[in-house]
mmCIF file of C-alpha atoms in Angstrom:
data_model
loop_
_atom_site.group_PDB
_atom_site.id
_atom_site.type_symbol
_atom_site.label_atom_id
_atom_site.label_comp_id
_atom_site.label_asym_id
_atom_site.label_seq_id
_atom_site.Cartn_x
_atom_site.Cartn_y
_atom_site.Cartn_z
ATOM 1 C CA UNK X 1 127.478 228.159 5.337
ATOM 2 C CA UNK X 2 124.345 228.323 7.492
ATOM 3 C CA UNK X 3 122.075 226.501 5.033
ATOM 4 C CA UNK X 4 124.234 223.392 4.647
ATOM 5 C CA UNK X 5 124.599 223.191 8.418
ATOM 6 C CA UNK X 6 120.806 223.528 8.854
ATOM 7 C CA UNK X 7 120.110 220.581 6.442
ATOM 8 C CA UNK X 8 122.853 218.523 8.120
ATOM 9 C CA UNK X 9 121.148 219.124 11.456
ATOM 10 C CA UNK X 10 117.776 217.974 10.081
ATOM 11 C CA UNK X 11 119.330 214.832 8.647
ATOM 12 C CA UNK X 12 120.962 214.108 11.978
ATOM 13 C CA UNK X 13 117.634 214.484 13.759
ATOM 14 C CA UNK X 14 115.996 212.084 11.282
ATOM 15 C CA UNK X 15 118.675 209.457 11.770
ATOM 16 C CA UNK X 16 118.538 209.756 15.547
ATOM 17 C CA UNK X 17 114.713 209.515 15.679
ATOM 18 C CA UNK X 18 114.707 206.296 13.666
ATOM 19 C CA UNK X 19 117.775 204.632 15.296
ATOM 20 C CA UNK X 20 117.578 201.354 17.148
ATOM 21 C CA UNK X 21 118.714 203.136 20.351
ATOM 22 C CA UNK X 22 115.766 205.554 20.149
ATOM 23 C CA UNK X 23 113.392 202.600 19.599
ATOM 24 C CA UNK X 24 115.017 200.737 22.529
ATOM 25 C CA UNK X 25 114.660 203.616 24.948
ATOM 26 C CA UNK X 26 111.091 204.404 23.804
ATOM 27 C CA UNK X 27 109.996 200.765 24.122
ATOM 28 C CA UNK X 28 111.619 200.493 27.493
ATOM 29 C CA UNK X 29 109.744 203.583 28.592
ATOM 30 C CA UNK X 30 106.527 201.804 27.582
ATOM 31 C CA UNK X 31 107.488 198.807 29.589
ATOM 32 C CA UNK X 32 108.221 200.876 32.660
ATOM 33 C CA UNK X 33 104.605 202.161 32.914
ATOM 34 C CA UNK X 34 102.991 198.732 32.376
ATOM 35 C CA UNK X 35 102.398 195.975 34.930
ATOM 36 C CA UNK X 36 103.473 192.646 33.434
ATOM 37 C CA UNK X 37 102.420 189.767 35.698
ATOM 38 C CA UNK X 38 103.436 187.055 33.324
ATOM 39 C CA UNK X 39 106.742 188.512 32.206
ATOM 40 C CA UNK X 40 105.881 188.690 28.539
ATOM 41 C CA UNK X 41 108.005 191.926 28.237
ATOM 42 C CA UNK X 42 110.980 190.450 30.092
ATOM 43 C CA UNK X 43 113.138 190.623 26.947
ATOM 44 C CA UNK X 44 112.538 194.398 26.737
ATOM 45 C CA UNK X 45 115.888 195.216 28.242
ATOM 46 C CA UNK X 46 117.262 198.770 28.099
ATOM 47 C CA UNK X 47 120.764 197.296 27.925
ATOM 48 C CA UNK X 48 119.935 195.268 24.842
ATOM 49 C CA UNK X 49 121.448 196.580 21.647
ATOM 50 C CA UNK X 50 118.727 195.368 19.261
ATOM 51 C CA UNK X 51 115.026 195.876 20.116
ATOM 52 C CA UNK X 52 114.211 193.779 17.069
ATOM 53 C CA UNK X 53 115.122 190.712 19.166
ATOM 54 C CA UNK X 54 112.475 191.527 21.739
ATOM 55 C CA UNK X 55 109.261 189.520 22.106
ATOM 56 C CA UNK X 56 106.074 190.976 20.688
ATOM 57 C CA UNK X 57 107.972 193.355 18.401
ATOM 58 C CA UNK X 58 108.488 193.029 14.610
ATOM 59 C CA UNK X 59 110.991 195.030 12.630
ATOM 60 C CA UNK X 60 111.361 195.884 8.989
ATOM 61 C CA UNK X 61 114.316 194.674 6.918
ATOM 62 C CA UNK X 62 115.914 197.998 7.812
ATOM 63 C CA UNK X 63 115.709 197.160 11.532
ATOM 64 C CA UNK X 64 112.966 199.680 12.221
ATOM 65 C CA UNK X 65 110.263 198.779 14.779
ATOM 66 C CA UNK X 66 107.041 198.534 12.733
ATOM 67 C CA UNK X 67 104.765 196.274 14.851
ATOM 68 C CA UNK X 68 103.976 195.980 18.552
ATOM 69 C CA UNK X 69 101.524 193.162 19.291
ATOM 70 C CA UNK X 70 100.574 192.159 22.861
ATOM 71 C CA UNK X 71 96.868 191.261 22.840
ATOM 72 C CA UNK X 72 95.481 189.380 25.825
ATOM 73 C CA UNK X 73 98.659 189.403 27.865
ATOM 74 C CA UNK X 74 97.104 190.601 31.156
ATOM 75 C CA UNK X 75 99.010 193.859 30.988
ATOM 76 C CA UNK X 76 97.860 196.786 33.208
ATOM 77 C CA UNK X 77 99.172 200.161 34.075
ATOM 78 C CA UNK X 78 99.479 203.099 31.685
ATOM 79 C CA UNK X 79 100.336 203.525 27.994
ATOM 80 C CA UNK X 80 103.431 205.696 27.993
ATOM 81 C CA UNK X 81 103.623 208.881 25.879
ATOM 82 C CA UNK X 82 106.939 207.571 24.531
ATOM 83 C CA UNK X 83 104.961 205.350 22.150
ATOM 84 C CA UNK X 84 104.900 208.484 20.022
ATOM 85 C CA UNK X 85 108.645 208.261 19.493
ATOM 86 C CA UNK X 86 108.338 204.954 17.627
ATOM 87 C CA UNK X 87 107.476 206.844 14.523
ATOM 88 C CA UNK X 88 107.902 203.882 12.175
ATOM 89 C CA UNK X 89 105.109 201.864 13.801
ATOM 90 C CA UNK X 90 102.482 200.508 11.378
ATOM 91 C CA UNK X 91 100.609 198.210 13.722
ATOM 92 C CA UNK X 92 99.802 198.494 17.444
ATOM 93 C CA UNK X 93 97.634 195.730 18.877
ATOM 94 C CA UNK X 94 97.120 195.938 22.691
ATOM 95 C CA UNK X 95 93.529 194.769 22.913
ATOM 96 C CA UNK X 96 92.097 192.545 25.674
ATOM 97 C CA UNK X 97 94.379 193.793 28.465
ATOM 98 C CA UNK X 98 93.698 195.940 31.549
ATOM 99 C CA UNK X 99 95.610 199.067 30.473
ATOM 100 C CA UNK X 100 94.072 202.197 31.995
ATOM 101 C CA UNK X 101 94.559 205.955 32.031
ATOM 102 C CA UNK X 102 94.186 208.284 29.050
ATOM 103 C CA UNK X 103 95.219 207.438 25.474
ATOM 104 C CA UNK X 104 98.378 209.552 25.094
ATOM 105 C CA UNK X 105 98.083 212.412 22.659
ATOM 106 C CA UNK X 106 101.583 211.512 21.442
ATOM 107 C CA UNK X 107 100.007 208.598 19.552
ATOM 108 C CA UNK X 108 99.143 211.211 16.906
ATOM 109 C CA UNK X 109 102.858 211.291 15.933
ATOM 110 C CA UNK X 110 102.685 207.836 14.438
ATOM 111 C CA UNK X 111 102.181 209.006 10.831
ATOM 112 C CA UNK X 112 102.784 205.471 9.399
ATOM 113 C CA UNK X 113 100.257 203.759 11.656
ATOM 114 C CA UNK X 114 97.727 201.632 9.788
ATOM 115 C CA UNK X 115 96.205 199.450 12.525
ATOM 116 C CA UNK X 116 95.469 200.480 16.121
ATOM 117 C CA UNK X 117 93.571 198.306 18.457
ATOM 118 C CA UNK X 118 93.223 199.345 22.097
ATOM 119 C CA UNK X 119 89.826 197.717 22.628
ATOM 120 C CA UNK X 120 88.708 195.867 25.782
ATOM 121 C CA UNK X 121 90.968 197.728 28.185
ATOM 122 C CA UNK X 122 90.241 200.387 30.816
ATOM 123 C CA UNK X 123 91.205 203.557 28.950
ATOM 124 C CA UNK X 124 89.325 206.654 30.118
ATOM 125 C CA UNK X 125 89.191 210.320 29.296
ATOM 126 C CA UNK X 126 88.655 211.771 25.844
ATOM 127 C CA UNK X 127 89.871 210.437 22.521
ATOM 128 C CA UNK X 128 92.851 212.675 21.764
ATOM 129 C CA UNK X 129 92.302 215.051 18.853
ATOM 130 C CA UNK X 130 95.769 214.058 17.632
ATOM 131 C CA UNK X 131 94.177 210.842 16.313
ATOM 132 C CA UNK X 132 93.114 212.986 13.416
ATOM 133 C CA UNK X 133 96.765 213.234 12.353
ATOM 134 C CA UNK X 134 97.011 209.493 11.653
ATOM 135 C CA UNK X 135 96.531 209.928 7.931
ATOM 136 C CA UNK X 136 97.600 206.347 7.110
ATOM 137 C CA UNK X 137 95.178 204.746 9.544
ATOM 138 C CA UNK X 138 92.958 202.068 8.104
ATOM 139 C CA UNK X 139 91.659 200.141 11.112
ATOM 140 C CA UNK X 140 90.876 201.604 14.566
ATOM 141 C CA UNK X 141 89.288 199.864 17.541
ATOM 142 C CA UNK X 142 88.709 201.685 20.826
ATOM 143 C CA UNK X 143 85.614 199.838 21.827
ATOM 144 C CA UNK X 144 84.850 198.482 25.320
ATOM 145 C CA UNK X 145 86.688 201.076 27.320
ATOM 146 C CA UNK X 146 85.314 203.988 29.377
ATOM 147 C CA UNK X 147 86.215 206.805 27.001
ATOM 148 C CA UNK X 148 84.080 209.933 27.288
ATOM 149 C CA UNK X 149 83.625 213.256 25.626
ATOM 150 C CA UNK X 150 83.009 213.890 21.912
ATOM 151 C CA UNK X 151 84.271 211.958 18.908
ATOM 152 C CA UNK X 152 87.088 214.297 17.611
ATOM 153 C CA UNK X 153 85.905 216.082 14.528
ATOM 154 C CA UNK X 154 89.324 215.671 13.036
ATOM 155 C CA UNK X 155 88.652 211.894 12.799
ATOM 156 C CA UNK X 156 86.501 212.647 9.731
ATOM 157 C CA UNK X 157 89.731 213.586 7.922
ATOM 158 C CA UNK X 158 91.076 210.022 8.079
ATOM 159 C CA UNK X 159 90.510 209.256 4.382
ATOM 160 C CA UNK X 160 91.976 205.759 4.494
ATOM 161 C CA UNK X 161 90.023 204.607 7.484
ATOM 162 C CA UNK X 162 88.037 201.498 6.546
ATOM 163 C CA UNK X 163 86.826 200.240 9.928
ATOM 164 C CA UNK X 164 86.195 202.138 13.194
ATOM 165 C CA UNK X 165 84.726 200.645 16.389
ATOM 166 C CA UNK X 166 83.991 202.992 19.268
ATOM 167 C CA UNK X 167 81.181 200.964 20.735
ATOM 168 C CA UNK X 168 80.550 200.553 24.531
ATOM 169 C CA UNK X 169 82.144 203.696 25.808
ATOM 170 C CA UNK X 170 80.641 206.862 27.298
ATOM 171 C CA UNK X 171 81.079 209.063 24.276
ATOM 172 C CA UNK X 172 78.777 211.968 23.634
ATOM 173 C CA UNK X 173 77.922 214.647 21.117
ATOM 174 C CA UNK X 174 77.392 214.423 17.381
ATOM 175 C CA UNK X 175 78.893 211.808 15.065
ATOM 176 C CA UNK X 176 81.157 213.578 12.616
ATOM 177 C CA UNK X 177 79.601 213.816 9.147
ATOM 178 C CA UNK X 178 82.248 211.571 7.535
ATOM 179 C CA UNK X 179 83.704 208.612 9.339
ATOM 180 C CA UNK X 180 84.996 205.216 8.276
ATOM 181 C CA UNK X 181 83.277 203.151 5.614
ATOM 182 C CA UNK X 182 82.247 200.862 8.491
ATOM 183 C CA UNK X 183 81.801 202.267 11.993
ATOM 184 C CA UNK X 184 80.138 201.132 15.146
ATOM 185 C CA UNK X 185 79.195 203.439 18.053
ATOM 186 C CA UNK X 186 76.492 201.227 19.692
ATOM 187 C CA UNK X 187 76.587 201.206 23.529
ATOM 188 C CA UNK X 188 77.149 205.001 23.812
ATOM 189 C CA UNK X 189 73.742 206.094 25.083
ATOM 190 C CA UNK X 190 74.530 209.771 24.733
ATOM 191 C CA UNK X 191 75.082 209.557 20.994
ATOM 192 C CA UNK X 192 73.030 206.533 19.960
ATOM 193 C CA UNK X 193 69.699 208.191 19.304
ATOM 194 C CA UNK X 194 69.458 206.931 15.690
ATOM 195 C CA UNK X 195 71.569 204.464 13.703
ATOM 196 C CA UNK X 196 74.573 203.443 15.760
ATOM 197 C CA UNK X 197 76.511 201.601 13.122
ATOM 198 C CA UNK X 198 76.987 201.669 9.380
ATOM 199 C CA UNK X 199 78.236 199.130 6.997
ATOM 200 C CA UNK X 200 79.313 199.509 3.406
ATOM 201 C CA UNK X 201 78.762 196.901 0.813
ATOM 202 C CA UNK X 202 82.343 195.604 1.056
ATOM 203 C CA UNK X 203 84.249 192.931 2.954
ATOM 204 C CA UNK X 204 85.507 193.856 6.438
ATOM 205 C CA UNK X 205 89.099 195.043 6.509
ATOM 206 C CA UNK X 206 91.549 192.445 7.756
#
């Protein structure tokens, strides 16, 4: 009797983690740590039943939150760790804002993430090692922040990564032996002693 109960419990956890209510609460948690001077997140209401109706969010046909796009919206504040609860996310585009603080390690829980752009913000601290868990990631931009410390060695394990831009930060240490097919680390004086970018003979990922 214990085994059927165990599998039922796992199924229940899976359903709860992907439910609209979980997405709603997680997204609202993100909103709470952001300053939104122009009210672009006004529709992110914790009392709203369906987060798929919120601005800047796109859902799959199954009503799963798969995209969060808010580039250039003058957002500031912090990126909440609750972003890691939106486990169906495939695209996160928050570039050209004023978001600060560390990149939350919980972002490594987004196993379906393909595109992540946090460039041109004010993120600081180290790139979390959990980025190496994003096995579906194809496009990553963290350039034009004030990130420091080494490039996580686990990032070399991102076999699907096509484009990586870490330029204009304060990163240090060696470049992992295997990175994206295209990468750019120019503007990091502590690691740019030789070639700072590499391009493969292929079209840039879109």
